[in-house]
């Protein structure tokens, strides 16, 4: 009988797979378990290796995602792809101590809905991290604890176990952005009465390969919190898209002034150069910030830039058309302009979401 599924998100972890499987085998033995790797098309062939092993061992499975990135969304899709009544999430680089799994399972059997592998509970530790990593982790931990209702020592943990029931109750409201899948679940379950317990563990050094966390984790963490707070009212992607649009307007004005006044070109030329510069900047920022999970690279980047510029030009025509129509029909000039800007912004967002970054949520 399948009791426990261990979902492991991977990106370039091929050198860790075999050792990880041996450790799981050694700790879990004859418990009914499976391990489900969710790989985002790693260039190092992690998925190929996993499938190769899976041919000989049906407890090993692979969910291969293409054109997608993201630790949280990988975990969500992995959890949904298993039939097990109990699910664990664990990193694929041996930093999470697999010997904590039987203790976590015992907690679930005693009645817990969620068990968190904690580095900050008595008996746990973070291992050797550099100062900035420690600071980032601490910042996240403190803010995470502050907004949660339950006392949780390590809301940033990527190592936890839960009952399928809890997944089913929360999965439709998860944000799925960034790295913090545990916090996402805990915040979604904030108003439910659930039993959470912790098992301390020592966070080990990475076995092989390198970390995929970069400076962007802070940004993604902010997006997760924003989505949890206001996502019901405004899509957070639309919000970042609009903020970037605002930055684009400032850049437009700066370039316009420089080309018109500084270089002495005519207005039409200066306005075109400014519009072009603003669009390139907006596209670049949106590609990095708004659509990080489906970031375009190389040829796709160039094609994306083209479709973005076409879409935004249509947006600009709509903007001018609508505001002029309203203005000529006795709408106050500011309101007319604002209406044009709003319609243009909605159009740009909708059109580029579809054509440039392909139907993202
Ligand atoms: N499928 C998929 N897609 N997997 C990913 C992606 C992705 O975009 N990015 C990272 N992973 C996988 C890695 O291959 C690894 O197995 C696991 O997710 C954790 O990634 P690391 O790059 O090793 O992260 P870390 O060790 O720096 O951070 C870990 O510890 C933090 C605790 O402070 C993660 O568990 C974080 O979630 C956790 O908060
Ligand atoms: Mn790691």
mmCIF file of N, CA and C and ligand atoms in Angstrom, residues 9-11 13 38-40 69-71 74 91-93 95-96 119 129 133 156 158 179-180 203 206 211-213, ligand 1:
data_model
loop_
_atom_site.group_PDB
_atom_site.id
_atom_site.type_symbol
_atom_site.label_atom_id
_atom_site.label_comp_id
_atom_site.label_asym_id
_atom_site.label_seq_id
_atom_site.Cartn_x
_atom_site.Cartn_y
_atom_site.Cartn_z
ATOM 1 N N UNK A 9 11.438 18.612 -5.770
ATOM 2 C CA UNK A 9 11.636 19.494 -6.922
ATOM 3 C C UNK A 9 13.108 19.476 -7.314
ATOM 4 N N UNK A 10 13.386 19.406 -8.601
ATOM 5 C CA UNK A 10 14.803 19.398 -8.985
ATOM 6 C C UNK A 10 15.074 20.315 -10.155
ATOM 7 N N UNK A 11 16.221 20.946 -10.094
ATOM 8 C CA UNK A 11 16.774 21.657 -11.239
ATOM 9 C C UNK A 11 18.284 21.432 -11.190
ATOM 10 N N UNK A 13 20.095 18.531 -10.604
ATOM 11 C CA UNK A 13 20.498 17.788 -9.410
ATOM 12 C C UNK A 13 20.944 16.371 -9.772
ATOM 13 N N UNK A 38 10.107 16.259 -9.472
ATOM 14 C CA UNK A 38 9.472 17.198 -10.400
ATOM 15 C C UNK A 38 10.578 18.041 -10.996
ATOM 16 N N UNK A 39 10.919 17.746 -12.241
ATOM 17 C CA UNK A 39 12.087 18.383 -12.836
ATOM 18 C C UNK A 39 11.689 19.387 -13.913
ATOM 19 N N UNK A 40 12.269 20.578 -13.834
ATOM 20 C CA UNK A 40 11.953 21.625 -14.814
ATOM 21 C C UNK A 40 12.919 21.573 -15.996
ATOM 22 N N UNK A 69 9.469 27.270 -14.757
ATOM 23 C CA UNK A 69 10.412 27.266 -13.651
ATOM 24 C C UNK A 69 9.667 27.615 -12.377
ATOM 25 N N UNK A 70 10.153 27.148 -11.268
ATOM 26 C CA UNK A 70 9.565 27.553 -9.999
ATOM 27 C C UNK A 70 9.469 26.404 -9.022
ATOM 28 N N UNK A 71 10.092 26.615 -7.874
ATOM 29 C CA UNK A 71 10.121 25.590 -6.835
ATOM 30 C C UNK A 71 8.719 25.312 -6.299
ATOM 31 N N UNK A 74 6.352 23.640 -8.787
ATOM 32 C CA UNK A 74 6.793 22.255 -9.000
ATOM 33 C C UNK A 74 6.283 21.375 -7.859
ATOM 34 N N UNK A 91 14.066 18.792 -0.467
ATOM 35 C CA UNK A 91 14.987 19.217 -1.514
ATOM 36 C C UNK A 91 15.770 18.031 -2.080
ATOM 37 N N UNK A 92 16.298 18.217 -3.278
ATOM 38 C CA UNK A 92 16.991 17.119 -3.938
ATOM 39 C C UNK A 92 18.498 17.167 -3.798
ATOM 40 N N UNK A 93 19.016 17.929 -2.836
ATOM 41 C CA UNK A 93 20.468 18.094 -2.752
ATOM 42 C C UNK A 93 21.052 17.558 -1.444
ATOM 43 N N UNK A 95 20.352 18.328 1.562
ATOM 44 C CA UNK A 95 20.470 19.254 2.692
ATOM 45 C C UNK A 95 19.449 18.934 3.781
ATOM 46 N N UNK A 96 18.323 18.357 3.355
ATOM 47 C CA UNK A 96 17.306 17.977 4.330
ATOM 48 C C UNK A 96 17.607 16.571 4.832
ATOM 49 N N UNK A 119 14.673 23.992 11.360
ATOM 50 C CA UNK A 119 16.069 24.288 11.705
ATOM 51 C C UNK A 119 16.146 25.131 12.954
ATOM 52 N N UNK A 129 26.157 29.021 6.878
ATOM 53 C CA UNK A 129 25.661 29.922 5.852
ATOM 54 C C UNK A 129 26.444 31.207 5.940
ATOM 55 N N UNK A 133 23.036 35.294 3.540
ATOM 56 C CA UNK A 133 22.031 34.234 3.487
ATOM 57 C C UNK A 133 21.315 34.102 4.838
ATOM 58 N N UNK A 156 9.930 29.180 6.851
ATOM 59 C CA UNK A 156 10.630 29.219 5.568
ATOM 60 C C UNK A 156 11.151 27.837 5.168
ATOM 61 N N UNK A 158 11.796 24.248 3.696
ATOM 62 C CA UNK A 158 11.370 23.612 2.452
ATOM 63 C C UNK A 158 11.161 22.123 2.674
ATOM 64 N N UNK A 179 9.651 30.443 -3.909
ATOM 65 C CA UNK A 179 10.261 29.313 -3.209
ATOM 66 C C UNK A 179 9.492 28.836 -1.989
ATOM 67 N N UNK A 180 8.597 29.700 -1.486
ATOM 68 C CA UNK A 180 8.089 29.450 -0.140
ATOM 69 C C UNK A 180 6.791 28.674 -0.137
ATOM 70 N N UNK A 203 20.328 21.222 9.162
ATOM 71 C CA UNK A 203 20.402 21.538 7.730
ATOM 72 C C UNK A 203 21.830 21.243 7.283
ATOM 73 N N UNK A 206 25.157 21.240 1.012
ATOM 74 C CA UNK A 206 24.725 20.650 -0.250
ATOM 75 C C UNK A 206 25.699 19.551 -0.648
ATOM 76 N N UNK A 211 23.279 26.037 -5.374
ATOM 77 C CA UNK A 211 21.963 26.547 -4.996
ATOM 78 C C UNK A 211 21.361 27.362 -6.134
ATOM 79 N N UNK A 212 20.038 27.312 -6.250
ATOM 80 C CA UNK A 212 19.358 28.098 -7.278
ATOM 81 C C UNK A 212 18.748 29.361 -6.687
ATOM 82 N N UNK A 213 18.899 29.529 -5.396
ATOM 83 C CA UNK A 213 18.367 30.739 -4.768
ATOM 84 C C UNK A 213 19.295 31.909 -5.077
HETATM 85 N N1 LIG B 1 11.555 21.905 -10.334
HETATM 86 C C1 LIG B 1 12.281 22.922 -9.850
HETATM 87 N N2 LIG B 1 12.197 24.150 -10.444
HETATM 88 N N3 LIG B 1 13.113 22.710 -8.798
HETATM 89 C C2 LIG B 1 13.838 23.755 -8.348
HETATM 90 C C3 LIG B 1 13.791 25.040 -8.911
HETATM 91 C C4 LIG B 1 12.917 25.237 -10.033
HETATM 92 O O1 LIG B 1 12.802 26.315 -10.592
HETATM 93 N N4 LIG B 1 14.649 25.841 -8.225
HETATM 94 C C5 LIG B 1 15.195 25.065 -7.263
HETATM 95 N N5 LIG B 1 14.724 23.809 -7.343
HETATM 96 C C6 LIG B 1 15.045 22.650 -6.498
HETATM 97 C C7 LIG B 1 16.518 22.398 -6.357
HETATM 98 O O2 LIG B 1 17.012 21.566 -7.390
HETATM 99 C C8 LIG B 1 16.588 21.713 -4.998
HETATM 100 O O3 LIG B 1 16.296 20.339 -5.091
HETATM 101 C C9 LIG B 1 15.477 22.404 -4.225
HETATM 102 O O4 LIG B 1 14.575 22.924 -5.196
HETATM 103 C C10 LIG B 1 16.004 23.528 -3.327
HETATM 104 O O5 LIG B 1 16.724 24.439 -4.112
HETATM 105 P P1 LIG B 1 18.152 25.000 -3.667
HETATM 106 O O6 LIG B 1 18.656 25.803 -4.793
HETATM 107 O O7 LIG B 1 19.009 23.902 -3.147
HETATM 108 O O8 LIG B 1 17.689 25.978 -2.514
HETATM 109 P P2 LIG B 1 18.434 26.335 -1.172
HETATM 110 O O9 LIG B 1 19.116 25.178 -0.556
HETATM 111 O O10 LIG B 1 19.246 27.535 -1.417
HETATM 112 O O11 LIG B 1 17.151 26.709 -0.282
HETATM 113 C C11 LIG B 1 16.441 25.692 0.380
HETATM 114 O O12 LIG B 1 16.438 25.963 1.723
HETATM 115 C C12 LIG B 1 15.682 27.068 2.131
HETATM 116 C C13 LIG B 1 15.760 27.174 3.587
HETATM 117 O O13 LIG B 1 16.217 28.398 3.905
HETATM 118 C C14 LIG B 1 14.995 25.555 -0.119
HETATM 119 O O14 LIG B 1 14.437 24.401 0.492
HETATM 120 C C15 LIG B 1 14.140 26.716 0.265
HETATM 121 O O15 LIG B 1 12.784 26.442 -0.066
HETATM 122 C C16 LIG B 1 14.245 26.900 1.741
HETATM 123 O O16 LIG B 1 13.511 28.031 2.118
#
